[in-house]
Amino acid sequence: ETGVTQSPTHLIKTRGQQVTLRCSSQSGHNTVSWYQQALGQGPQFIFQYYREEENGRGNFPPRFSGLQFPNYSSELNVNALELDDSALYLCASSSGQGTYGYTFGSGTRLTVV
Amino acid sequence: DAKTTQPNSMESNEEEPVHLPCNHSTISGTDYIHWYRQLPSQGPEYVIHGLTSNVNNRMASLAIAEDRKSSTLILHRATLRDAAVYYCILRDVIGGKLIFGQGTELSVKP
């Protein structure tokens, strides 16, 4: 079985630009969550999608938005990038909304300059 | 959101057991205790979870106090590849987000 795949692995953007990060969930998983991890910190929950519907959101502004597609892959979109958005963005998938654990991808390292 | 408290760092010798403690005095009856670890340059990896009884799997054991206010992750024989940040997380049984704290950075000496 394949794991969680994220693309791209690294990205450099300019302040004010928009970015889209992509995630392919593990086969058989219908739940996808996104996390932001600043350097030296634990991951912070952004939002979760279950069967294409958002069913949980962390303390992030509306310029962070997402989608989940019928094949359960997902996108994270960030508008009006700020320097503080520089971080590792992690995608995690699970079945049954994570009751038995999440599988994380290796993340996308976003640098905003 | 329920919170956990872990030591910032711990050291272990290779091939010795490691006991990683976690305090969660505000745990509710519907919270599961989850452990994840994050190796350098990788995403977090699920280790184990439990509710009330002790749990074992191929990676580790989880010992849960009778009052559920604390738990201990046990690595039976540490290897160099076990060097990572270990996160203890409370997660409601109904579902929802994982709330990561700072975790415990485990270093393993040969």
PDB file of C-alpha atoms in Angstrom:
ATOM      1  CA  GLU A   1       0.000   0.000   0.000  1.00  0.00           C
ATOM      2  CA  THR A   2       1.283   3.479  -0.824  1.00  0.00           C
ATOM      3  CA  GLY A   3       1.627   6.087   1.891  1.00  0.00           C
ATOM      4  CA  VAL A   4       0.776   9.785   1.848  1.00  0.00           C
ATOM      5  CA  THR A   5       2.430  11.740  -0.945  1.00  0.00           C
ATOM      6  CA  GLN A   6       2.848  15.499  -0.874  1.00  0.00           C
ATOM      7  CA  SER A   7       3.961  17.865  -3.627  1.00  0.00           C
ATOM      8  CA  PRO A   8       6.022  19.847  -4.080  1.00  0.00           C
ATOM      9  CA  THR A   9       8.648  18.980  -1.467  1.00  0.00           C
ATOM     10  CA  HIS A  10      10.074  22.502  -1.386  1.00  0.00           C
ATOM     11  CA  LEU A  11       8.702  25.840  -2.527  1.00  0.00           C
ATOM     12  CA  ILE A  12       9.803  29.471  -2.391  1.00  0.00           C
ATOM     13  CA  LYS A  13       7.186  32.206  -2.753  1.00  0.00           C
ATOM     14  CA  THR A  14       7.131  35.975  -2.430  1.00  0.00           C
ATOM     15  CA  ARG A  15       5.082  37.763   0.206  1.00  0.00           C
ATOM     16  CA  GLY A  16       1.579  38.501  -1.092  1.00  0.00           C
ATOM     17  CA  GLN A  17       1.516  35.589  -3.540  1.00  0.00           C
ATOM     18  CA  GLN A  18      -0.795  32.589  -3.416  1.00  0.00           C
ATOM     19  CA  VAL A  19       0.255  28.954  -3.104  1.00  0.00           C
ATOM     20  CA  THR A  20      -1.395  25.556  -3.581  1.00  0.00           C
ATOM     21  CA  LEU A  21      -0.023  22.452  -1.891  1.00  0.00           C
ATOM     22  CA  ARG A  22      -1.172  18.970  -2.862  1.00  0.00           C
ATOM     23  CA  CYS A  23      -1.649  15.713  -1.010  1.00  0.00           C
ATOM     24  CA  SER A  24      -2.483  12.191  -2.150  1.00  0.00           C
ATOM     25  CA  SER A  25      -3.913  10.213   0.726  1.00  0.00           C
ATOM     26  CA  GLN A  26      -3.089   6.620   1.529  1.00  0.00           C
ATOM     27  CA  SER A  27      -5.210   4.079  -0.331  1.00  0.00           C
ATOM     28  CA  GLY A  28      -8.475   3.384   1.503  1.00  0.00           C
ATOM     29  CA  HIS A  29      -8.330   6.542   3.615  1.00  0.00           C
ATOM     30  CA  ASN A  30     -11.248   8.994   3.464  1.00  0.00           C
ATOM     31  CA  THR A  31     -10.062  11.631   5.927  1.00  0.00           C
ATOM     32  CA  VAL A  32      -7.356  14.220   5.301  1.00  0.00           C
ATOM     33  CA  SER A  33      -5.906  16.724   7.760  1.00  0.00           C
ATOM     34  CA  TRP A  34      -3.429  19.536   7.239  1.00  0.00           C
ATOM     35  CA  TYR A  35      -0.903  20.799   9.775  1.00  0.00           C
ATOM     36  CA  GLN A  36       1.596  23.657   9.870  1.00  0.00           C
ATOM     37  CA  GLN A  37       4.909  23.077  11.631  1.00  0.00           C
ATOM     38  CA  ALA A  38       7.175  26.026  12.342  1.00  0.00           C
ATOM     39  CA  LEU A  39      10.836  25.331  13.005  1.00  0.00           C
ATOM     40  CA  GLY A  40      11.364  23.794  16.438  1.00  0.00           C
ATOM     41  CA  GLN A  41       7.637  23.552  17.183  1.00  0.00           C
ATOM     42  CA  GLY A  42       5.077  20.769  17.149  1.00  0.00           C
ATOM     43  CA  PRO A  43       2.606  20.627  14.243  1.00  0.00           C
ATOM     44  CA  GLN A  44      -0.445  22.914  14.500  1.00  0.00           C
ATOM     45  CA  PHE A  45      -3.806  21.726  13.159  1.00  0.00           C
ATOM     46  CA  ILE A  46      -5.154  23.761  10.218  1.00  0.00           C
ATOM     47  CA  PHE A  47      -8.265  21.809   9.144  1.00  0.00           C
ATOM     48  CA  GLN A  48      -9.639  18.362   8.377  1.00  0.00           C
ATOM     49  CA  TYR A  49     -11.796  16.994   5.554  1.00  0.00           C
ATOM     50  CA  TYR A  50     -13.942  13.884   5.789  1.00  0.00           C
ATOM     51  CA  ARG A  51     -15.605  12.647   2.610  1.00  0.00           C
ATOM     52  CA  GLU A  52     -15.120  16.017   0.893  1.00  0.00           C
ATOM     53  CA  GLU A  53     -16.607  18.084   3.741  1.00  0.00           C
ATOM     54  CA  GLU A  54     -14.605  20.213   6.173  1.00  0.00           C
ATOM     55  CA  ASN A  55     -15.316  18.840   9.654  1.00  0.00           C
ATOM     56  CA  GLY A  56     -12.837  20.684  11.824  1.00  0.00           C
ATOM     57  CA  ARG A  57     -10.729  23.812  11.698  1.00  0.00           C
ATOM     58  CA  GLY A  58      -7.926  25.161  13.831  1.00  0.00           C
ATOM     59  CA  ASN A  59      -7.063  28.756  14.658  1.00  0.00           C
ATOM     60  CA  PHE A  60      -6.015  29.836  11.174  1.00  0.00           C
ATOM     61  CA  PRO A  61      -7.374  32.807   9.170  1.00  0.00           C
ATOM     62  CA  PRO A  62      -9.723  32.350   6.185  1.00  0.00           C
ATOM     63  CA  ARG A  63      -6.871  32.883   3.726  1.00  0.00           C
ATOM     64  CA  PHE A  64      -6.017  29.256   4.537  1.00  0.00           C
ATOM     65  CA  SER A  65      -8.503  27.145   2.604  1.00  0.00           C
ATOM     66  CA  GLY A  66      -8.723  23.613   1.326  1.00  0.00           C
ATOM     67  CA  LEU A  67     -10.457  21.050  -0.791  1.00  0.00           C
ATOM     68  CA  GLN A  68     -10.885  17.320  -0.764  1.00  0.00           C
ATOM     69  CA  PHE A  69     -11.635  15.573  -4.039  1.00  0.00           C
ATOM     70  CA  PRO A  70     -13.782  12.482  -4.743  1.00  0.00           C
ATOM     71  CA  ASN A  71     -10.633  10.317  -4.788  1.00  0.00           C
ATOM     72  CA  TYR A  72      -9.868  11.750  -1.299  1.00  0.00           C
ATOM     73  CA  SER A  73      -6.789  13.639  -2.411  1.00  0.00           C
ATOM     74  CA  SER A  74      -6.592  17.172  -1.088  1.00  0.00           C
ATOM     75  CA  GLU A  75      -5.262  20.680  -1.635  1.00  0.00           C
ATOM     76  CA  LEU A  76      -4.243  23.396   0.784  1.00  0.00           C
ATOM     77  CA  ASN A  77      -4.435  26.938  -0.574  1.00  0.00           C
ATOM     78  CA  VAL A  78      -2.906  29.940   1.125  1.00  0.00           C
ATOM     79  CA  ASN A  79      -3.634  33.445  -0.179  1.00  0.00           C
ATOM     80  CA  ALA A  80      -1.778  36.685   0.507  1.00  0.00           C
ATOM     81  CA  LEU A  81       1.306  34.915   1.832  1.00  0.00           C
ATOM     82  CA  GLU A  82       3.054  36.421   4.840  1.00  0.00           C
ATOM     83  CA  LEU A  83       6.603  35.852   6.025  1.00  0.00           C
ATOM     84  CA  ASP A  84       5.267  33.945   9.074  1.00  0.00           C
ATOM     85  CA  ASP A  85       3.664  31.393   6.750  1.00  0.00           C
ATOM     86  CA  SER A  86       7.132  29.954   6.181  1.00  0.00           C
ATOM     87  CA  ALA A  87       6.897  26.455   7.649  1.00  0.00           C
ATOM     88  CA  LEU A  88       6.641  22.751   6.936  1.00  0.00           C
ATOM     89  CA  TYR A  89       3.114  21.859   5.838  1.00  0.00           C
ATOM     90  CA  LEU A  90       2.087  18.317   6.669  1.00  0.00           C
ATOM     91  CA  CYS A  91      -0.778  16.297   5.280  1.00  0.00           C
ATOM     92  CA  ALA A  92      -2.159  13.300   7.166  1.00  0.00           C
ATOM     93  CA  SER A  93      -4.743  10.762   6.091  1.00  0.00           C
ATOM     94  CA  SER A  94      -6.772   8.170   7.934  1.00  0.00           C
ATOM     95  CA  SER A  95      -9.829   6.000   7.740  1.00  0.00           C
ATOM     96  CA  GLY A  96     -12.719   6.574  10.127  1.00  0.00           C
ATOM     97  CA  GLN A  97     -11.631  10.126  11.007  1.00  0.00           C
ATOM     98  CA  GLY A  98      -8.399   9.039  12.606  1.00  0.00           C
ATOM     99  CA  THR A  99      -9.649   6.809  15.378  1.00  0.00           C
ATOM    100  CA  TYR A 100      -6.895   4.295  14.679  1.00  0.00           C
ATOM    101  CA  GLY A 101      -4.167   6.748  13.825  1.00  0.00           C
ATOM    102  CA  TYR A 102      -3.088   9.023  11.002  1.00  0.00           C
ATOM    103  CA  THR A 103      -0.481   8.458   8.312  1.00  0.00           C
ATOM    104  CA  PHE A 104       1.558  11.578   7.647  1.00  0.00           C
ATOM    105  CA  GLY A 105       3.394  12.633   4.536  1.00  0.00           C
ATOM    106  CA  SER A 106       6.911  14.058   4.624  1.00  0.00           C
ATOM    107  CA  GLY A 107       5.606  17.551   4.107  1.00  0.00           C
ATOM    108  CA  THR A 108       6.129  20.577   1.872  1.00  0.00           C
ATOM    109  CA  ARG A 109       8.721  23.090   3.045  1.00  0.00           C
ATOM    110  CA  LEU A 110       7.366  26.564   2.159  1.00  0.00           C
ATOM    111  CA  THR A 111       9.632  29.576   2.360  1.00  0.00           C
ATOM    112  CA  VAL A 112       8.113  33.046   1.960  1.00  0.00           C
ATOM    113  CA  VAL A 113      10.567  35.820   1.122  1.00  0.00           C
TER     114      VAL A 113
ATOM    115  CA  ASP B   1      -8.488  21.178  24.457  1.00  0.00           C
ATOM    116  CA  ALA B   2      -6.907  18.702  26.855  1.00  0.00           C
ATOM    117  CA  LYS B   3      -3.171  19.195  27.323  1.00  0.00           C
ATOM    118  CA  THR B   4      -0.212  16.961  28.007  1.00  0.00           C
ATOM    119  CA  THR B   5       3.098  17.603  29.749  1.00  0.00           C
ATOM    120  CA  GLN B   6       6.301  15.868  28.695  1.00  0.00           C
ATOM    121  CA  PRO B   7       9.980  16.352  29.510  1.00  0.00           C
ATOM    122  CA  ASN B   8      11.761  18.392  26.850  1.00  0.00           C
ATOM    123  CA  SER B   9      14.499  15.825  26.319  1.00  0.00           C
ATOM    124  CA  MET B  10      15.730  12.405  27.391  1.00  0.00           C
ATOM    125  CA  GLU B  11      18.806  10.315  26.720  1.00  0.00           C
ATOM    126  CA  SER B  12      19.113   6.592  26.364  1.00  0.00           C
ATOM    127  CA  ASN B  13      21.777   4.032  25.585  1.00  0.00           C
ATOM    128  CA  GLU B  14      21.397   1.747  22.625  1.00  0.00           C
ATOM    129  CA  GLU B  15      19.732  -1.618  23.359  1.00  0.00           C
ATOM    130  CA  GLU B  16      18.415  -0.424  26.720  1.00  0.00           C
ATOM    131  CA  PRO B  17      14.724   0.143  27.530  1.00  0.00           C
ATOM    132  CA  VAL B  18      13.363   3.673  27.424  1.00  0.00           C
ATOM    133  CA  HIS B  19      10.418   4.967  29.433  1.00  0.00           C
ATOM    134  CA  LEU B  20       8.934   8.209  28.109  1.00  0.00           C
ATOM    135  CA  PRO B  21       6.495   9.790  30.593  1.00  0.00           C
ATOM    136  CA  CYS B  22       3.453  11.940  29.886  1.00  0.00           C
ATOM    137  CA  ASN B  23       1.150  13.737  32.303  1.00  0.00           C
ATOM    138  CA  HIS B  24      -2.423  14.517  31.325  1.00  0.00           C
ATOM    139  CA  SER B  25      -4.232  15.433  34.514  1.00  0.00           C
ATOM    140  CA  THR B  26      -7.191  17.048  32.685  1.00  0.00           C
ATOM    141  CA  ILE B  27      -7.987  13.995  30.562  1.00  0.00           C
ATOM    142  CA  SER B  28     -11.686  13.354  30.006  1.00  0.00           C
ATOM    143  CA  GLY B  29     -13.455  10.029  29.841  1.00  0.00           C
ATOM    144  CA  THR B  30     -13.698  10.119  26.052  1.00  0.00           C
ATOM    145  CA  ASP B  31     -10.038  10.983  25.377  1.00  0.00           C
ATOM    146  CA  TYR B  32      -7.765   8.398  23.827  1.00  0.00           C
ATOM    147  CA  ILE B  33      -4.022   8.672  24.509  1.00  0.00           C
ATOM    148  CA  HIS B  34      -2.050   8.686  21.272  1.00  0.00           C
ATOM    149  CA  TRP B  35       1.707   8.655  20.745  1.00  0.00           C
ATOM    150  CA  TYR B  36       3.430   9.797  17.597  1.00  0.00           C
ATOM    151  CA  ARG B  37       7.098  10.271  16.854  1.00  0.00           C
ATOM    152  CA  GLN B  38       8.861  12.460  14.340  1.00  0.00           C
ATOM    153  CA  LEU B  39      12.229  11.548  12.959  1.00  0.00           C
ATOM    154  CA  PRO B  40      14.416  14.311  11.516  1.00  0.00           C
ATOM    155  CA  SER B  41      13.175  15.611   8.167  1.00  0.00           C
ATOM    156  CA  GLN B  42      10.074  13.399   8.219  1.00  0.00           C
ATOM    157  CA  GLY B  43       6.408  13.748   9.085  1.00  0.00           C
ATOM    158  CA  PRO B  44       5.096  12.349  12.374  1.00  0.00           C
ATOM    159  CA  GLU B  45       4.649   8.590  12.580  1.00  0.00           C
ATOM    160  CA  TYR B  46       1.894   6.860  14.545  1.00  0.00           C
ATOM    161  CA  VAL B  47       3.302   4.727  17.363  1.00  0.00           C
ATOM    162  CA  ILE B  48       0.484   3.493  19.569  1.00  0.00           C
ATOM    163  CA  HIS B  49      -2.750   4.515  21.281  1.00  0.00           C
ATOM    164  CA  GLY B  50      -4.926   3.371  24.148  1.00  0.00           C
ATOM    165  CA  LEU B  51      -7.899   4.274  26.315  1.00  0.00           C
ATOM    166  CA  THR B  52      -7.653   2.510  29.678  1.00  0.00           C
ATOM    167  CA  SER B  53      -5.763  -0.760  29.377  1.00  0.00           C
ATOM    168  CA  ASN B  54      -2.079  -1.184  28.639  1.00  0.00           C
ATOM    169  CA  VAL B  55      -1.364  -1.766  24.959  1.00  0.00           C
ATOM    170  CA  ASN B  56       1.419  -3.491  23.067  1.00  0.00           C
ATOM    171  CA  ASN B  57       2.364  -3.476  19.409  1.00  0.00           C
ATOM    172  CA  ARG B  58       5.443  -4.216  17.354  1.00  0.00           C
ATOM    173  CA  MET B  59       6.873  -0.755  17.964  1.00  0.00           C
ATOM    174  CA  ALA B  60       6.247  -0.103  21.657  1.00  0.00           C
ATOM    175  CA  SER B  61       4.137  -0.601  24.762  1.00  0.00           C
ATOM    176  CA  LEU B  62       1.832   1.934  26.365  1.00  0.00           C
ATOM    177  CA  ALA B  63       1.299   1.811  30.113  1.00  0.00           C
ATOM    178  CA  ILE B  64      -1.683   3.850  31.344  1.00  0.00           C
ATOM    179  CA  ALA B  65      -2.120   4.775  34.992  1.00  0.00           C
ATOM    180  CA  GLU B  66      -5.252   3.531  36.705  1.00  0.00           C
ATOM    181  CA  ASP B  67      -6.601   7.082  37.096  1.00  0.00           C
ATOM    182  CA  ARG B  68      -5.568   7.837  33.467  1.00  0.00           C
ATOM    183  CA  LYS B  69      -3.842  11.045  34.520  1.00  0.00           C
ATOM    184  CA  SER B  70      -0.501   9.827  33.223  1.00  0.00           C
ATOM    185  CA  SER B  71       0.952   7.336  30.782  1.00  0.00           C
ATOM    186  CA  THR B  72       4.336   5.964  29.767  1.00  0.00           C
ATOM    187  CA  LEU B  73       5.561   4.948  26.345  1.00  0.00           C
ATOM    188  CA  ILE B  74       8.015   2.078  26.594  1.00  0.00           C
ATOM    189  CA  LEU B  75      10.568   1.252  23.926  1.00  0.00           C
ATOM    190  CA  HIS B  76      11.878  -2.144  24.962  1.00  0.00           C
ATOM    191  CA  ARG B  77      15.283  -1.937  23.264  1.00  0.00           C
ATOM    192  CA  ALA B  78      16.277   1.463  21.937  1.00  0.00           C
ATOM    193  CA  THR B  79      18.096   1.619  18.627  1.00  0.00           C
ATOM    194  CA  LEU B  80      19.803   4.577  16.981  1.00  0.00           C
ATOM    195  CA  ARG B  81      16.821   4.787  14.626  1.00  0.00           C
ATOM    196  CA  ASP B  82      14.547   5.516  17.592  1.00  0.00           C
ATOM    197  CA  ALA B  83      16.131   8.955  18.027  1.00  0.00           C
ATOM    198  CA  ALA B  84      13.199  11.294  17.408  1.00  0.00           C
ATOM    199  CA  VAL B  85      10.755  13.721  18.996  1.00  0.00           C
ATOM    200  CA  TYR B  86       7.991  11.776  20.746  1.00  0.00           C
ATOM    201  CA  TYR B  87       4.588  13.398  21.116  1.00  0.00           C
ATOM    202  CA  CYS B  88       1.927  12.374  23.620  1.00  0.00           C
ATOM    203  CA  ILE B  89      -1.508  13.519  22.419  1.00  0.00           C
ATOM    204  CA  LEU B  90      -5.047  13.343  23.796  1.00  0.00           C
ATOM    205  CA  ARG B  91      -7.691  12.823  21.181  1.00  0.00           C
ATOM    206  CA  ASP B  92     -11.452  12.681  21.691  1.00  0.00           C
ATOM    207  CA  VAL B  93     -13.021   9.367  20.700  1.00  0.00           C
ATOM    208  CA  ILE B  94     -15.623  11.221  18.621  1.00  0.00           C
ATOM    209  CA  GLY B  95     -12.928  12.431  16.321  1.00  0.00           C
ATOM    210  CA  GLY B  96     -11.053  15.565  15.458  1.00  0.00           C
ATOM    211  CA  LYS B  97      -7.686  17.118  15.495  1.00  0.00           C
ATOM    212  CA  LEU B  98      -4.426  16.007  16.999  1.00  0.00           C
ATOM    213  CA  ILE B  99      -3.063  18.687  19.338  1.00  0.00           C
ATOM    214  CA  PHE B 100       0.714  18.415  19.404  1.00  0.00           C
ATOM    215  CA  GLY B 101       2.744  19.873  22.255  1.00  0.00           C
ATOM    216  CA  GLN B 102       6.508  20.322  22.274  1.00  0.00           C
ATOM    217  CA  GLY B 103       7.164  16.608  22.703  1.00  0.00           C
ATOM    218  CA  THR B 104      10.204  14.846  24.161  1.00  0.00           C
ATOM    219  CA  GLU B 105      13.373  14.777  22.109  1.00  0.00           C
ATOM    220  CA  LEU B 106      14.932  11.355  22.610  1.00  0.00           C
ATOM    221  CA  SER B 107      18.607  10.893  21.853  1.00  0.00           C
ATOM    222  CA  VAL B 108      20.126   7.398  21.737  1.00  0.00           C
ATOM    223  CA  LYS B 109      23.823   6.884  22.408  1.00  0.00           C
ATOM    224  CA  PRO B 110      25.707   3.954  20.886  1.00  0.00           C
TER     225      PRO B 110
END
